[in-house]
Amino acid sequence: MIQIKRAFNTVFNKQYPCPQGMLGYLAGELMVRQHETETAWTVAMADVQPTDSVLEIGFGAGKAIQLLADKTPRGSVAGIDRSDIMVRRARVRNGRAVSAGRVTLLQGEAAHLLFAPQQFDKVISIHTVYFWSEPATIFAEIYRVLKPGGVCIITFTTGKADETGLGHFQAILEEQMLPDMRTIGFTEASIKQGPIARNYKNVAVWGRK
Ligand SMILES: C[S@@+](CC[C@H](N)C(=O)[O-])C[C@H]1O[C@@H](n2cnc3c(N)ncnc32)[C@H](O)[C@@H]1O
């Protein structure tokens, strides 16, 4: 039984950097359930207002996009993800808001955000930072598309709840990401401790332009 579970996890984990085909579709739906707690936490922390303009980077199957759209009846939500199957799935999940022009979902790379300068009040991203090959470039892009005073929240796990010491990503966070953000120009850059979900610790990098 343990071996079956391990094989299952191996197959799906390979999809997470860029879901593709039918397996990618299934992985996207699995992530909607797996990431429910930290998705709700991130959206709540963003304190989204009805007229806000919000961007999500790496939206996967589009659950957070749906939560954001519900909170912005007089605003707008945009998303960018490099996976074509995730773009298609998230467009279906958010079909009504996409048709109404309140949600725009594009295929593209986080390092080249296809949006105008100072377009967004909030930028969020959940469980994507592990796949960022150029974090400083991506933070510079986030800075570019944020309005002055706008906020970004980048949520990820730093390891299992029972692990002690700094995990790999916690070290990257403190030694690389926060200093990069301050160099780029963020006026505030800090770490928020998040919920433990499925026995993993979650944190967010929180930045204000
Ligand atoms: C692990 S999934 C997380 C999906 C969703 N945020 C969630 O929590 O369920 C990572 C998603 O980010 C996308 N992604 C990863 N790196 C990216 C990049 N550099 N630019 C754009 N999308 C990226 C992948 O295609 C995938 O849909």
CSV table of C-alpha atoms and ligand atoms in Angstrom, one decimal:
chain,number,residue,atom,x,y,z
A,1,MET,CA,0.0,0.0,0.0
A,2,ILE,CA,2.8,2.4,0.9
A,3,GLN,CA,4.5,1.5,-2.4
A,4,ILE,CA,1.4,2.3,-4.4
A,5,LYS,CA,1.1,5.7,-2.6
A,6,ARG,CA,4.7,6.5,-3.3
A,7,ALA,CA,4.4,5.6,-7.0
A,8,PHE,CA,1.2,7.8,-7.1
A,9,ASN,CA,3.0,10.7,-5.5
A,10,THR,CA,6.0,10.3,-7.8
A,11,VAL,CA,3.8,10.4,-11.0
A,12,PHE,CA,1.9,13.5,-9.8
A,13,ASN,CA,4.9,15.4,-8.3
A,14,LYS,CA,6.5,15.3,-11.7
A,15,GLN,CA,3.6,17.3,-13.1
A,16,TYR,CA,3.7,20.1,-10.5
A,17,PRO,CA,6.4,22.3,-12.3
A,18,CYS,CA,4.3,22.5,-15.5
A,19,PRO,CA,1.2,20.2,-15.7
A,20,GLN,CA,0.7,18.6,-19.1
A,21,GLY,CA,-1.9,16.4,-20.8
A,22,MET,CA,-4.4,14.3,-18.9
A,23,LEU,CA,-2.0,13.6,-16.0
A,24,GLY,CA,-1.5,17.3,-15.7
A,25,TYR,CA,-5.2,17.9,-15.6
A,26,LEU,CA,-5.6,15.4,-12.8
A,27,ALA,CA,-2.6,16.9,-11.0
A,28,GLY,CA,-4.2,20.3,-11.2
A,29,GLU,CA,-7.4,19.0,-9.6
A,30,LEU,CA,-5.4,17.1,-6.9
A,31,MET,CA,-3.6,20.4,-6.0
A,32,VAL,CA,-6.9,22.2,-5.6
A,33,ARG,CA,-7.7,19.8,-2.7
A,34,GLN,CA,-4.1,19.5,-1.4
A,35,HIS,CA,-3.6,23.3,-1.3
A,36,GLU,CA,-7.0,24.3,0.1
A,37,THR,CA,-5.8,25.5,3.5
A,38,GLU,CA,-2.9,27.7,2.3
A,39,THR,CA,-4.9,29.0,-0.7
A,40,ALA,CA,-7.7,30.2,1.7
A,41,TRP,CA,-5.0,31.7,4.0
A,42,THR,CA,-3.2,33.5,1.2
A,43,VAL,CA,-6.4,35.0,-0.2
A,44,ALA,CA,-7.5,36.1,3.3
A,45,MET,CA,-4.2,37.7,4.0
A,46,ALA,CA,-4.4,39.7,0.7
A,47,ASP,CA,-7.4,41.5,2.2
A,48,VAL,CA,-8.9,41.9,-1.3
A,49,GLN,CA,-11.3,44.8,-1.7
A,50,PRO,CA,-14.3,44.8,-4.1
A,51,THR,CA,-12.6,47.2,-6.6
A,52,ASP,CA,-9.1,45.7,-6.4
A,53,SER,CA,-7.1,44.6,-9.4
A,54,VAL,CA,-5.4,41.3,-8.5
A,55,LEU,CA,-2.8,39.1,-10.3
A,56,GLU,CA,-2.0,35.4,-9.5
A,57,ILE,CA,1.2,33.9,-10.8
A,58,GLY,CA,1.0,30.1,-11.4
A,59,PHE,CA,-2.7,29.7,-10.8
A,60,GLY,CA,-2.8,25.9,-11.6
A,61,ALA,CA,-6.4,24.7,-11.9
A,62,GLY,CA,-7.7,28.2,-10.9
A,63,LYS,CA,-9.2,27.8,-7.4
A,64,ALA,CA,-7.6,30.9,-6.0
A,65,ILE,CA,-8.6,32.8,-9.1
A,66,GLN,CA,-12.2,31.8,-8.3
A,67,LEU,CA,-11.9,33.0,-4.7
A,68,LEU,CA,-10.4,36.3,-5.8
A,69,ALA,CA,-13.1,36.9,-8.5
A,70,ASP,CA,-15.8,36.4,-5.8
A,71,LYS,CA,-14.1,39.2,-3.8
A,72,THR,CA,-13.7,41.7,-6.6
A,73,PRO,CA,-17.3,42.3,-8.1
A,74,ARG,CA,-16.2,45.8,-9.2
A,75,GLY,CA,-12.5,45.0,-9.8
A,76,SER,CA,-10.6,42.5,-12.0
A,77,VAL,CA,-8.5,39.4,-11.7
A,78,ALA,CA,-5.7,38.3,-14.0
A,79,GLY,CA,-3.5,35.2,-14.0
A,80,ILE,CA,-0.5,33.9,-15.7
A,81,ASP,CA,0.7,30.2,-15.9
A,82,ARG,CA,3.1,28.5,-18.2
A,83,SER,CA,1.0,25.4,-18.6
A,84,ASP,CA,-1.5,25.4,-21.4
A,85,ILE,CA,-3.6,22.7,-19.8
A,86,MET,CA,-3.9,24.7,-16.6
A,87,VAL,CA,-4.9,27.8,-18.5
A,88,ARG,CA,-7.6,25.8,-20.2
A,89,ARG,CA,-8.8,24.2,-17.0
A,90,ALA,CA,-8.8,27.5,-15.0
A,91,ARG,CA,-10.7,29.2,-17.8
A,92,VAL,CA,-13.4,26.6,-17.6
A,93,ARG,CA,-13.5,26.7,-13.7
A,94,ASN,CA,-13.9,30.5,-14.0
A,95,GLY,CA,-16.0,30.5,-17.2
A,96,ARG,CA,-18.6,33.0,-16.2
A,97,ALA,CA,-16.2,35.6,-14.9
A,98,VAL,CA,-13.9,35.1,-18.0
A,99,SER,CA,-16.9,35.6,-20.3
A,100,ALA,CA,-17.9,38.8,-18.3
A,101,GLY,CA,-14.3,40.1,-18.8
A,102,ARG,CA,-13.6,40.2,-15.1
A,103,VAL,CA,-11.0,37.5,-15.2
A,104,THR,CA,-8.2,37.2,-17.7
A,105,LEU,CA,-6.0,34.1,-17.8
A,106,LEU,CA,-2.9,34.0,-19.9
A,107,GLN,CA,-0.2,31.4,-20.7
A,108,GLY,CA,3.2,32.8,-20.0
A,109,GLU,CA,6.3,33.0,-17.8
A,110,ALA,CA,6.6,34.7,-14.4
A,111,ALA,CA,9.8,36.3,-15.5
A,112,HIS,CA,8.0,38.1,-18.3
A,113,LEU,CA,4.7,39.3,-16.9
A,114,LEU,CA,2.4,40.2,-19.8
A,115,PHE,CA,0.9,43.2,-18.0
A,116,ALA,CA,1.3,46.9,-17.9
A,117,PRO,CA,3.3,48.8,-15.2
A,118,GLN,CA,1.4,49.7,-12.0
A,119,GLN,CA,-1.6,47.6,-13.0
A,120,PHE,CA,-2.3,45.6,-9.8
A,121,ASP,CA,-3.2,46.4,-6.1
A,122,LYS,CA,-2.2,42.8,-5.1
A,123,VAL,CA,-0.1,40.0,-6.6
A,124,ILE,CA,-0.2,36.5,-5.1
A,125,SER,CA,1.5,33.2,-5.9
A,126,ILE,CA,1.0,29.8,-4.2
A,127,HIS,CA,3.4,26.9,-4.3
A,128,THR,CA,5.3,28.1,-7.4
A,129,VAL,CA,8.5,29.6,-6.0
A,130,TYR,CA,10.3,26.2,-6.1
A,131,PHE,CA,10.2,26.4,-9.9
A,132,TRP,CA,11.5,30.0,-10.2
A,133,SER,CA,14.9,29.8,-11.9
A,134,GLU,CA,15.3,33.6,-11.7
A,135,PRO,CA,13.7,34.8,-8.4
A,136,ALA,CA,15.2,38.3,-8.6
A,137,THR,CA,13.9,38.8,-12.1
A,138,ILE,CA,10.5,37.7,-11.1
A,139,PHE,CA,10.4,40.0,-8.0
A,140,ALA,CA,11.5,42.9,-10.3
A,141,GLU,CA,8.6,42.0,-12.6
A,142,ILE,CA,6.1,41.9,-9.6
A,143,TYR,CA,7.4,45.2,-8.5
A,144,ARG,CA,6.9,46.7,-12.0
A,145,VAL,CA,3.3,45.6,-12.2
A,146,LEU,CA,2.3,46.6,-8.7
A,147,LYS,CA,0.8,50.0,-8.0
A,148,PRO,CA,2.6,52.2,-5.5
A,149,GLY,CA,1.6,50.8,-2.1
A,150,GLY,CA,0.5,47.5,-3.7
A,151,VAL,CA,1.2,44.2,-1.9
A,152,CYS,CA,2.6,40.9,-3.0
A,153,ILE,CA,2.2,37.6,-1.1
A,154,ILE,CA,4.2,34.5,-2.2
A,155,THR,CA,3.2,31.4,-0.3
A,156,PHE,CA,5.2,28.2,-0.1
A,157,THR,CA,6.3,25.4,2.3
A,158,THR,CA,9.5,25.3,4.2
A,159,GLY,CA,9.3,21.6,5.0
A,160,LYS,CA,7.6,19.1,7.2
A,161,ALA,CA,6.1,20.3,10.5
A,162,ASP,CA,8.4,18.0,12.6
A,163,GLU,CA,11.6,19.1,10.9
A,164,THR,CA,13.9,21.3,12.9
A,165,GLY,CA,16.3,23.9,11.6
A,166,LEU,CA,16.1,26.0,8.5
A,167,GLY,CA,14.8,24.1,5.5
A,168,HIS,CA,16.3,24.7,2.0
A,169,PHE,CA,13.7,27.3,1.1
A,170,GLN,CA,13.7,29.1,4.4
A,171,ALA,CA,17.4,29.7,3.9
A,172,ILE,CA,16.9,30.9,0.3
A,173,LEU,CA,14.1,33.2,1.7
A,174,GLU,CA,16.3,34.8,4.3
A,175,GLU,CA,19.6,35.0,2.5
A,176,GLN,CA,18.3,35.7,-1.0
A,177,MET,CA,14.7,36.7,-1.5
A,178,LEU,CA,14.2,39.3,1.2
A,179,PRO,CA,17.5,41.1,0.4
A,180,ASP,CA,16.6,41.0,-3.3
A,181,MET,CA,13.2,42.5,-2.7
A,182,ARG,CA,14.7,45.4,-0.6
A,183,THR,CA,17.3,46.0,-3.4
A,184,ILE,CA,14.5,46.1,-6.0
A,185,GLY,CA,12.7,48.8,-4.0
A,186,PHE,CA,10.1,47.1,-1.9
A,187,THR,CA,9.5,49.4,1.1
A,188,GLU,CA,8.5,46.4,3.3
A,189,ALA,CA,9.6,42.8,2.9
A,190,SER,CA,8.9,40.2,5.7
A,191,ILE,CA,7.9,36.6,6.4
A,192,LYS,CA,4.5,35.6,7.6
A,193,GLN,CA,4.1,32.3,9.3
A,194,GLY,CA,1.2,30.3,7.9
A,195,PRO,CA,-0.9,27.2,8.7
A,196,ILE,CA,0.4,23.7,8.9
A,197,ALA,CA,-1.3,21.7,6.2
A,198,ARG,CA,-0.9,18.0,5.5
A,199,ASN,CA,2.0,18.1,8.0
A,200,TYR,CA,3.9,20.8,6.0
A,201,LYS,CA,4.8,24.2,7.4
A,202,ASN,CA,3.7,27.1,5.2
A,203,VAL,CA,5.0,30.6,5.1
A,204,ALA,CA,4.6,33.7,2.9
A,205,VAL,CA,6.9,36.3,1.7
A,206,TRP,CA,5.0,39.6,2.1
A,207,GLY,CA,6.1,42.7,0.3
A,208,ARG,CA,4.8,46.2,-0.1
A,209,LYS,CA,5.9,48.5,-3.0
B,1,LIG,C1,2.6,23.3,-7.9
B,1,LIG,S1,1.5,24.1,-9.0
B,1,LIG,C2,0.6,25.2,-7.9
B,1,LIG,C3,-0.7,25.6,-8.6
B,1,LIG,C4,-1.6,26.4,-7.7
B,1,LIG,N1,-1.0,27.7,-7.3
B,1,LIG,C5,-2.0,25.7,-6.5
B,1,LIG,O1,-1.6,26.0,-5.4
B,1,LIG,O2,-2.7,24.7,-6.6
B,1,LIG,C6,2.6,25.3,-9.8
B,1,LIG,C7,1.9,26.0,-11.0
B,1,LIG,O3,2.8,27.1,-11.3
B,1,LIG,C8,3.0,27.1,-12.7
B,1,LIG,N2,4.4,27.7,-12.8
B,1,LIG,C9,5.5,27.2,-12.3
B,1,LIG,N3,6.6,28.0,-12.6
B,1,LIG,C10,6.1,29.0,-13.4
B,1,LIG,C11,6.7,30.1,-14.0
B,1,LIG,N4,8.0,30.3,-13.9
B,1,LIG,N5,5.9,30.9,-14.7
B,1,LIG,C12,4.6,30.7,-14.8
B,1,LIG,N6,4.0,29.6,-14.3
B,1,LIG,C13,4.7,28.8,-13.5
B,1,LIG,C14,2.9,25.7,-13.1
B,1,LIG,O4,2.6,25.6,-14.5
B,1,LIG,C15,1.8,25.2,-12.2
B,1,LIG,O5,0.5,25.4,-12.8
